[in-house]
Amino acid sequence: MAKQYFKSLYFGDYPSVDTNERSVTIAFNEPEIPYYTRVKELTTPEIKELIGFLHYSDIVKIAEKEERSVNQTIKRLIKQNIEKKNNKTFTEKDVTFSNSKNIPFQRWYPYIEGYSPDFVKSLIEEYNINDCVVYEPFAGTGTTIFASDQCGLSSVYSEVNPLLQFLTEIKIKVLKQNSINRSILSTELKQINKCLFKTIKKTDENEELKNAYIKVFGESKYFPDDTFSSILKLRTYIDFLYLENKELIADLLTVAVFSSLLSVSYLKKNGDVRFRTKEEILKGEMKRLEEVLPAKINEIAEDLLCFDFAMNTTPEFVLSNSKKTDCLHDLQIGAIITSPPYLNGTNYFRNTKIELWFLRYLQNESDLRYFRDQVLTSGINDVKREYANQIANEVVDNCQLLTDTLVELEKQSYDSRIQLMVKCYFYEMFQVFNNVKPHLQPNAKILIDLGDSIFCGVHIQTDKILIDILREIGYELLNTKVLRKRRSKNNEILSQVLIAFNFNEQVNENNVVAPNNYQWQAQWNNVKTNLPYQKEPYSKKNWGNPNHSLCSYQGKLKPAIANHLVNTFVPENGTFLDLFSGVGTIPFEGALTGRKSYGIDISKPAYYISSAKVGISNSKKCFEIITDLENYINQNSIKKDFDKWKDFGFNKTLQDYYEPQTFKEILSAREYFIKKQPKTTEQMLVVSALLHILHGNRPYALSRRSHPIVPYAPTGDFEYKNLIEKLKEKVSKSLNVALPQNFAEGKIFLQDSTKIWSQEITDLDAIITSPPFFDSTRFYLANWIRIWFAGWGTEDFKYQTRSFVEEKQKIDFSIYEPIFRQAKERLKKDGVFVLHLGKSAKCDMARELQRISRRWFKSADLFDESVAHCQTHGIRDMGTVTSHQYLVLV
């Protein structure tokens, strides 16, 4: 018997006494499934609008005239009118996240602000969008870019929330995998899922994530204690998977965990995120992690096997903040399909704060504020009162409807921030659509899904105001369409509207100032011509502040070069960043000359040393730390550690370097600093001094005679060296170094520079950095004793090295893409990006990075300099670098 599918329609004039039975059930047979599929989610009013009849009696008349049943007549009208509409029917659920709850991949993370892929595909078809690049300025969970791909269209996108950036990136990675790899991933996920909670019982809590929670959320309690502990252990477990080179598995587990966090917390999302009431908790609304997480992992594992969902294009993440598209190059956009944040008071970052914390994007209490400063102003908490004197734009200010609305708000609102929020919203929407104009192809289509708002009883006609503003800057309105009716919190009726524009103006891209206008050009030409750092006094081995030698380090840039780069490219009292700060040579030179400096490095010893250099230490506090360390050494037995580590090493073992008692003191000091992770400038100075004296060829060294930079095999007699005595000497020497009065303290961040940088790093005049050279000596081996002292063990030397740029760039230079993308957003309009690079027979780094950076930067200069003048510091193997390159990007 053939299967049938049914859809019921309600008619008020249906001849039945019982109002509950006033419906007609339409039966679709198997050949009619395509039509059933199109209408099954439609409401009765939507189907009535489709067939063109509101009353049952009218349909009966048509049926009698055609000698058909009512059932057949309604189906005929459905088929006929769907064809007439050229298959453009979509439901109210399509324009919300509702339909996405059951769509593979879309359902991974519940983002109620989104719409469905079918809605996007219907727009692409209706507006005849083909053979072009689609831009999504507010990508969310990626619905537009995935739907565009299914329609054969390439896409570029922006998204300011790093949680959603991460989610979209992982979905793209997975959908680009072939069916064999996806099957393997699915099987592995299911295997992990079987014993996940047994596994993490044996896992340590992640202390860094725990400390970040305290810094960000203070005493707020968002999870039961046992759940919180499990979450911290899951972070540790997932981190280990990354180190094992199981990156995609770790990514997918990360998605599963952060997608589960809200439902196992004391929080719930009801518009904005809020605490659950006692009654809601008693009703069982808060779930247990042990039931939610396995179900989510299984859901993801099953979706991996839905091979109909795949990607043929590679969407490009071009920018976080869509207000800054004027800093990009050559996007060639044929269509924009987007749903911007509604002007509804929603705090989009606050609503994802626990997920952002788990992903480590929140490290300090201020981070949420930094994120909110970038987002499109749509909530009252996004507004700063100082915006009142900053927001001014002729087009926005001359919009009469907006002006009238603001006047009415001023009369009615209880908070002056409300009208400021409204004005900011439209000013920033102007920025988004004005700055993207140079990238639009002729006759580009712009499709915007938008909702209106009500504040203090004043109706904000968002769609009409935006239409007025965009018309003024060259957009031609094609049509508007009401997608659905909504209700505000006070039960007022609102609308969700589609606004369609065409853009056909010619706009000349002029993003970059001509080189001869650069303020640094003359000074840079002088540096290139005269090479002053090769001449006295700069050429002297000991030139520069003595604290440049706080700790020796392989691959350290010559201070004189750093000095000239900083003085050339950073204005007085300016701000700059070094992305690979190492032991802080460039940031320290900046601090010495009164510039505000930031640094980033993935190495803990480098982080300690550079932090100590760019800070100002208090002598008394330093010696209090040393006293505390001395007491710890005297009171602790480390026999177990002695046996564990004595045979550890690379060129030689640790016991080959140290007299036994000295080695025991070093082991105790190592344990001390692992337990009491350095945070203050004084702690950084003490641990940096200790790192320096660990080995060397001078009397200060705790080791037998070796080398201060690369620890070659030690020689000479074993001699006891008192750790505290040598440490005091080194710390005293550093503290006695005078700093200039205009010394500007800097800040260093311990992280991978290819990941999202701290939100504090912004408004930069310059980025000056020297990435690891392609053929450079592996610094983790050249500095292995210091890295071991900072906490690395055998497994770390095996796995951690894979996360370093020096290893990653040997596979693919595209790892620099997130660096260039963020750099363009964090630099001022006239900011400059300077890279000190190494060229070898195997690799021309500057040419590779020029190619990768093209989307964001233009090359202002590329200068090659021979390495014949470089000092060897007694190192025999100098690598294969033939010249140093200075790549200047704008």
Tab-separated table of N, CA and C in Angstrom, residues 495-601:
chain	number	residue	atom	x	y	z
A	495	SER	N	7.630	43.592	13.257
A	495	SER	CA	7.787	42.853	12.004
A	495	SER	C	9.241	42.465	11.767
A	496	GLN	N	9.409	41.346	11.092
A	496	GLN	CA	10.710	40.961	10.549
A	496	GLN	C	10.598	41.157	9.041
A	497	VAL	N	11.498	41.962	8.479
A	497	VAL	CA	11.351	42.422	7.099
A	497	VAL	C	12.611	42.093	6.304
A	498	LEU	N	12.418	41.728	5.035
A	498	LEU	CA	13.529	41.588	4.104
A	498	LEU	C	13.603	42.856	3.260
A	499	ILE	N	14.767	43.504	3.248
A	499	ILE	CA	14.995	44.682	2.415
A	499	ILE	C	15.974	44.286	1.316
A	500	ALA	N	15.595	44.547	0.066
A	500	ALA	CA	16.446	44.185	-1.072
A	500	ALA	C	16.898	45.442	-1.799
A	501	PHE	N	18.224	45.554	-2.004
A	501	PHE	CA	18.804	46.691	-2.720
A	501	PHE	C	19.608	46.198	-3.919
A	502	ASN	N	19.814	47.104	-4.845
A	502	ASN	CA	20.758	46.904	-5.932
A	502	ASN	C	21.808	48.007	-5.825
A	503	PHE	N	23.055	47.680	-6.149
A	503	PHE	CA	24.104	48.699	-6.112
A	503	PHE	C	24.844	48.688	-7.431
A	504	ASN	N	24.888	49.854	-8.090
A	504	ASN	CA	25.523	49.908	-9.404
A	504	ASN	C	26.371	51.161	-9.589
A	505	GLU	N	26.827	51.745	-8.463
A	505	GLU	CA	27.709	52.902	-8.564
A	505	GLU	C	29.145	52.461	-8.765
A	506	GLN	N	29.922	53.277	-9.429
A	506	GLN	CA	31.356	53.025	-9.552
A	506	GLN	C	32.068	53.706	-8.397
A	507	VAL	N	32.790	52.926	-7.595
A	507	VAL	CA	33.506	53.480	-6.448
A	507	VAL	C	34.971	53.119	-6.588
A	508	ASN	N	35.833	54.111	-6.544
A	508	ASN	CA	37.269	53.867	-6.665
A	508	ASN	C	37.852	53.502	-5.319
A	509	GLU	N	38.530	52.375	-5.280
A	509	GLU	CA	39.176	51.957	-4.029
A	509	GLU	C	40.429	52.789	-3.819
A	510	ASN	N	40.519	53.385	-2.653
A	510	ASN	CA	41.680	54.229	-2.348
A	510	ASN	C	42.019	54.052	-0.880
A	511	ASN	N	42.409	52.830	-0.543
A	511	ASN	CA	42.586	52.498	0.861
A	511	ASN	C	43.962	52.866	1.400
A	512	VAL	N	44.943	53.038	0.513
A	512	VAL	CA	46.314	53.169	0.986
A	512	VAL	C	46.926	54.479	0.513
A	513	VAL	N	47.580	55.158	1.417
A	513	VAL	CA	48.257	56.416	1.087
A	513	VAL	C	49.507	56.108	0.266
A	514	ALA	N	49.822	56.964	-0.676
A	514	ALA	CA	51.006	56.761	-1.519
A	514	ALA	C	52.264	56.744	-0.662
A	515	PRO	N	53.239	55.908	-1.025
A	515	PRO	CA	54.435	55.757	-0.196
A	515	PRO	C	55.139	57.063	0.151
A	516	ASN	N	55.156	58.036	-0.763
A	516	ASN	CA	55.903	59.255	-0.458
A	516	ASN	C	55.226	60.113	0.597
A	517	ASN	N	54.044	59.709	1.051
A	517	ASN	CA	53.374	60.454	2.117
A	517	ASN	C	53.573	59.800	3.488
A	518	TYR	N	54.220	58.655	3.517
A	518	TYR	CA	54.434	57.988	4.796
A	518	TYR	C	55.337	58.851	5.677
A	519	GLN	N	54.965	59.017	6.908
A	519	GLN	CA	55.740	59.859	7.816
A	519	GLN	C	57.108	59.256	8.131
A	520	TRP	N	57.195	57.939	8.012
A	520	TRP	CA	58.440	57.264	8.369
A	520	TRP	C	59.377	57.092	7.171
A	521	GLN	N	58.935	57.482	5.962
A	521	GLN	CA	59.668	57.158	4.743
A	521	GLN	C	61.102	57.693	4.735
A	522	ALA	N	61.276	58.967	5.069
A	522	ALA	CA	62.615	59.575	5.005
A	522	ALA	C	63.570	58.904	5.978
A	523	GLN	N	63.103	58.673	7.198
A	523	GLN	CA	63.963	58.054	8.204
A	523	GLN	C	64.306	56.623	7.814
A	524	TRP	N	63.322	55.909	7.225
A	524	TRP	CA	63.571	54.532	6.812
A	524	TRP	C	64.591	54.494	5.668
A	525	ASN	N	64.489	55.422	4.744
A	525	ASN	CA	65.473	55.482	3.663
A	525	ASN	C	66.873	55.719	4.207
A	526	ASN	N	66.976	56.550	5.236
A	526	ASN	CA	68.263	56.824	5.864
A	526	ASN	C	68.839	55.559	6.511
A	527	VAL	N	67.955	54.786	7.197
A	527	VAL	CA	68.401	53.536	7.831
A	527	VAL	C	68.897	52.561	6.772
A	528	LYS	N	68.165	52.419	5.683
A	528	LYS	CA	68.567	51.480	4.622
A	528	LYS	C	69.885	51.903	3.970
A	529	THR	N	70.045	53.192	3.808
A	529	THR	CA	71.240	53.696	3.128
A	529	THR	C	72.487	53.581	3.999
A	530	ASN	N	72.338	53.932	5.274
A	530	ASN	CA	73.516	54.046	6.145
A	530	ASN	C	73.744	52.852	7.066
A	531	LEU	N	72.710	52.005	7.223
A	531	LEU	CA	72.816	50.849	8.122
A	531	LEU	C	73.491	51.249	9.436
A	532	PRO	N	72.934	52.175	10.187
A	532	PRO	CA	73.599	52.728	11.373
A	532	PRO	C	73.908	51.694	12.438
A	533	TYR	N	73.136	50.625	12.510
A	533	TYR	CA	73.386	49.616	13.544
A	533	TYR	C	74.636	48.787	13.263
A	534	GLN	N	75.227	48.993	12.081
A	534	GLN	CA	76.495	48.326	11.778
A	534	GLN	C	77.696	49.222	12.092
A	535	LYS	N	77.410	50.442	12.565
A	535	LYS	CA	78.481	51.400	12.837
A	535	LYS	C	78.479	51.768	14.318
A	536	GLU	N	79.620	52.240	14.777
A	536	GLU	CA	79.712	52.640	16.191
A	536	GLU	C	78.834	53.862	16.449
A	537	PRO	N	78.246	53.952	17.632
A	537	PRO	CA	78.419	53.035	18.783
A	537	PRO	C	77.511	51.797	18.721
A	538	TYR	N	76.576	51.785	17.771
A	538	TYR	CA	75.575	50.715	17.754
A	538	TYR	C	76.163	49.335	17.454
A	539	SER	N	77.305	49.294	16.774
A	539	SER	CA	77.876	48.003	16.387
A	539	SER	C	78.590	47.297	17.531
A	540	LYS	N	78.798	48.009	18.657
A	540	LYS	CA	79.487	47.384	19.790
A	540	LYS	C	78.642	46.234	20.339
A	541	LYS	N	79.333	45.185	20.747
A	541	LYS	CA	78.659	43.976	21.216
A	541	LYS	C	77.747	44.260	22.403
A	542	ASN	N	78.154	45.179	23.275
A	542	ASN	CA	77.390	45.447	24.490
A	542	ASN	C	76.537	46.714	24.385
A	543	TRP	N	76.275	47.178	23.132
A	543	TRP	CA	75.482	48.408	23.009
A	543	TRP	C	74.079	48.176	23.570
A	544	GLY	N	73.546	49.208	24.219
A	544	GLY	CA	72.169	49.156	24.691
A	544	GLY	C	72.092	48.959	26.187
A	545	ASN	N	70.913	49.015	26.707
A	545	ASN	CA	70.696	48.866	28.144
A	545	ASN	C	71.181	47.490	28.610
A	546	PRO	N	71.901	47.432	29.733
A	546	PRO	CA	72.436	46.149	30.216
A	546	PRO	C	71.364	45.072	30.437
A	547	ASN	N	70.129	45.491	30.703
A	547	ASN	CA	69.086	44.480	30.945
A	547	ASN	C	68.621	43.769	29.676
A	548	HIS	N	69.141	44.179	28.535
A	548	HIS	CA	68.945	43.349	27.336
A	548	HIS	C	69.569	41.978	27.575
A	549	SER	N	70.569	41.928	28.465
A	549	SER	CA	71.253	40.664	28.767
A	549	SER	C	70.715	40.013	30.038
A	550	LEU	N	69.481	40.332	30.390
A	550	LEU	CA	68.878	39.706	31.564
A	550	LEU	C	68.941	38.193	31.471
A	551	CYS	N	68.704	37.675	30.258
A	551	CYS	CA	68.845	36.236	30.055
A	551	CYS	C	69.236	35.991	28.607
A	552	SER	N	70.278	35.209	28.400
A	552	SER	CA	70.717	34.900	27.040
A	552	SER	C	69.654	34.040	26.350
A	553	TYR	N	69.597	34.134	25.016
A	553	TYR	CA	68.516	33.478	24.294
A	553	TYR	C	68.899	33.312	22.832
A	554	GLN	N	68.664	32.136	22.311
A	554	GLN	CA	68.978	31.852	20.909
A	554	GLN	C	68.085	32.661	19.969
A	555	GLY	N	68.676	33.265	18.934
A	555	GLY	CA	67.898	33.954	17.911
A	555	GLY	C	67.467	35.351	18.301
A	556	LYS	N	68.063	35.913	19.358
A	556	LYS	CA	67.667	37.245	19.821
A	556	LYS	C	68.094	38.308	18.809
A	557	LEU	N	67.184	39.227	18.497
A	557	LEU	CA	67.475	40.327	17.594
A	557	LEU	C	68.463	41.293	18.248
A	558	LYS	N	69.349	41.837	17.450
A	558	LYS	CA	70.321	42.798	17.972
A	558	LYS	C	69.580	44.041	18.474
A	559	PRO	N	69.821	44.471	19.738
A	559	PRO	CA	69.109	45.631	20.288
A	559	PRO	C	69.208	46.887	19.419
A	560	ALA	N	70.353	47.093	18.771
A	560	ALA	CA	70.517	48.299	17.947
A	560	ALA	C	69.546	48.286	16.770
A	561	ILE	N	69.301	47.109	16.185
A	561	ILE	CA	68.335	47.026	15.084
A	561	ILE	C	66.943	47.335	15.617
A	562	ALA	N	66.598	46.740	16.771
A	562	ALA	CA	65.292	47.005	17.384
A	562	ALA	C	65.117	48.504	17.643
A	563	ASN	N	66.172	49.137	18.140
A	563	ASN	CA	66.115	50.566	18.453
A	563	ASN	C	65.785	51.398	17.211
A	564	HIS	N	66.432	51.096	16.096
A	564	HIS	CA	66.213	51.883	14.888
A	564	HIS	C	64.848	51.594	14.273
A	565	LEU	N	64.375	50.371	14.386
A	565	LEU	CA	63.044	50.059	13.865
A	565	LEU	C	61.957	50.774	14.673
A	566	VAL	N	62.123	50.761	15.989
A	566	VAL	CA	61.139	51.422	16.851
A	566	VAL	C	61.141	52.931	16.607
A	567	ASN	N	62.322	53.523	16.585
A	567	ASN	CA	62.407	54.978	16.395
A	567	ASN	C	61.945	55.417	15.004
A	568	THR	N	62.063	54.521	14.040
A	568	THR	CA	61.654	54.856	12.673
A	568	THR	C	60.140	54.744	12.481
A	569	PHE	N	59.557	53.665	12.995
A	569	PHE	CA	58.169	53.352	12.633
A	569	PHE	C	57.137	53.657	13.713
A	570	VAL	N	57.566	53.916	14.935
A	570	VAL	CA	56.605	54.210	16.002
A	570	VAL	C	56.754	55.673	16.403
A	571	PRO	N	55.698	56.481	16.304
A	571	PRO	CA	55.811	57.891	16.697
A	571	PRO	C	56.093	58.027	18.190
A	572	GLU	N	56.601	59.168	18.599
A	572	GLU	CA	56.851	59.404	20.026
A	572	GLU	C	55.556	59.216	20.806
A	573	ASN	N	55.670	58.542	21.942
A	573	ASN	CA	54.511	58.222	22.796
A	573	ASN	C	53.503	57.319	22.097
A	574	GLY	N	53.933	56.672	21.011
A	574	GLY	CA	53.035	55.777	20.273
A	574	GLY	C	52.912	54.415	20.932
A	575	THR	N	52.109	53.547	20.303
A	575	THR	CA	51.836	52.203	20.815
A	575	THR	C	52.127	51.187	19.723
A	576	PHE	N	52.805	50.093	20.088
A	576	PHE	CA	53.105	49.078	19.076
A	576	PHE	C	53.107	47.682	19.699
A	577	LEU	N	53.172	46.679	18.818
A	577	LEU	CA	53.101	45.273	19.215
A	577	LEU	C	54.214	44.491	18.554
A	578	ASP	N	54.789	43.564	19.314
A	578	ASP	CA	55.716	42.568	18.761
A	578	ASP	C	55.038	41.209	18.909
A	579	LEU	N	54.746	40.559	17.778
A	579	LEU	CA	53.986	39.302	17.783
A	579	LEU	C	54.823	38.092	18.178
A	580	PHE	N	56.129	38.194	18.043
A	580	PHE	CA	57.041	37.103	18.431
A	580	PHE	C	58.112	37.737	19.309
A	581	SER	N	57.717	38.119	20.515
A	581	SER	CA	58.558	39.017	21.303
A	581	SER	C	59.796	38.356	21.880
A	582	GLY	N	59.841	37.007	21.901
A	582	GLY	CA	61.033	36.351	22.423
A	582	GLY	C	61.393	36.884	23.797
A	583	VAL	N	62.633	37.286	23.989
A	583	VAL	CA	63.048	37.818	25.287
A	583	VAL	C	62.839	39.327	25.374
A	584	GLY	N	61.970	39.863	24.510
A	584	GLY	CA	61.508	41.239	24.675
A	584	GLY	C	62.418	42.319	24.153
A	585	THR	N	63.304	42.000	23.205
A	585	THR	CA	64.251	43.007	22.715
A	585	THR	C	63.525	44.210	22.110
A	586	ILE	N	62.554	43.961	21.240
A	586	ILE	CA	61.842	45.071	20.590
A	586	ILE	C	60.935	45.800	21.586
A	587	PRO	N	60.086	45.094	22.374
A	587	PRO	CA	59.273	45.818	23.360
A	587	PRO	C	60.107	46.600	24.369
A	588	PHE	N	61.240	46.035	24.784
A	588	PHE	CA	62.087	46.717	25.763
A	588	PHE	C	62.667	48.002	25.175
A	589	GLU	N	63.079	47.958	23.913
A	589	GLU	CA	63.567	49.182	23.269
A	589	GLU	C	62.456	50.224	23.194
A	590	GLY	N	61.231	49.756	22.957
A	590	GLY	CA	60.107	50.678	22.946
A	590	GLY	C	59.892	51.319	24.305
A	591	ALA	N	59.934	50.485	25.356
A	591	ALA	CA	59.745	50.993	26.717
A	591	ALA	C	60.821	52.010	27.086
A	592	LEU	N	62.054	51.745	26.669
A	592	LEU	CA	63.169	52.643	26.978
A	592	LEU	C	63.022	54.001	26.298
A	593	THR	N	62.254	54.040	25.200
A	593	THR	CA	62.100	55.302	24.465
A	593	THR	C	60.721	55.934	24.686
A	594	GLY	N	59.997	55.448	25.694
A	594	GLY	CA	58.727	56.072	26.050
A	594	GLY	C	57.531	55.611	25.244
A	595	ARG	N	57.675	54.540	24.451
A	595	ARG	CA	56.549	54.002	23.688
A	595	ARG	C	55.839	52.910	24.480
A	596	LYS	N	54.527	52.831	24.337
A	596	LYS	CA	53.757	51.765	24.966
A	596	LYS	C	53.896	50.508	24.113
A	597	SER	N	54.411	49.441	24.723
A	597	SER	CA	54.685	48.230	23.948
A	597	SER	C	53.879	47.042	24.460
A	598	TYR	N	53.427	46.226	23.506
A	598	TYR	CA	52.805	44.938	23.799
A	598	TYR	C	53.642	43.854	23.140
A	599	GLY	N	53.632	42.684	23.741
A	599	GLY	CA	54.335	41.558	23.150
A	599	GLY	C	53.527	40.282	23.315
A	600	ILE	N	53.755	39.342	22.409
A	600	ILE	CA	53.121	38.024	22.474
A	600	ILE	C	54.197	36.984	22.232
A	601	ASP	N	54.201	35.932	23.039
A	601	ASP	CA	55.097	34.807	22.766
A	601	ASP	C	54.499	33.533	23.338
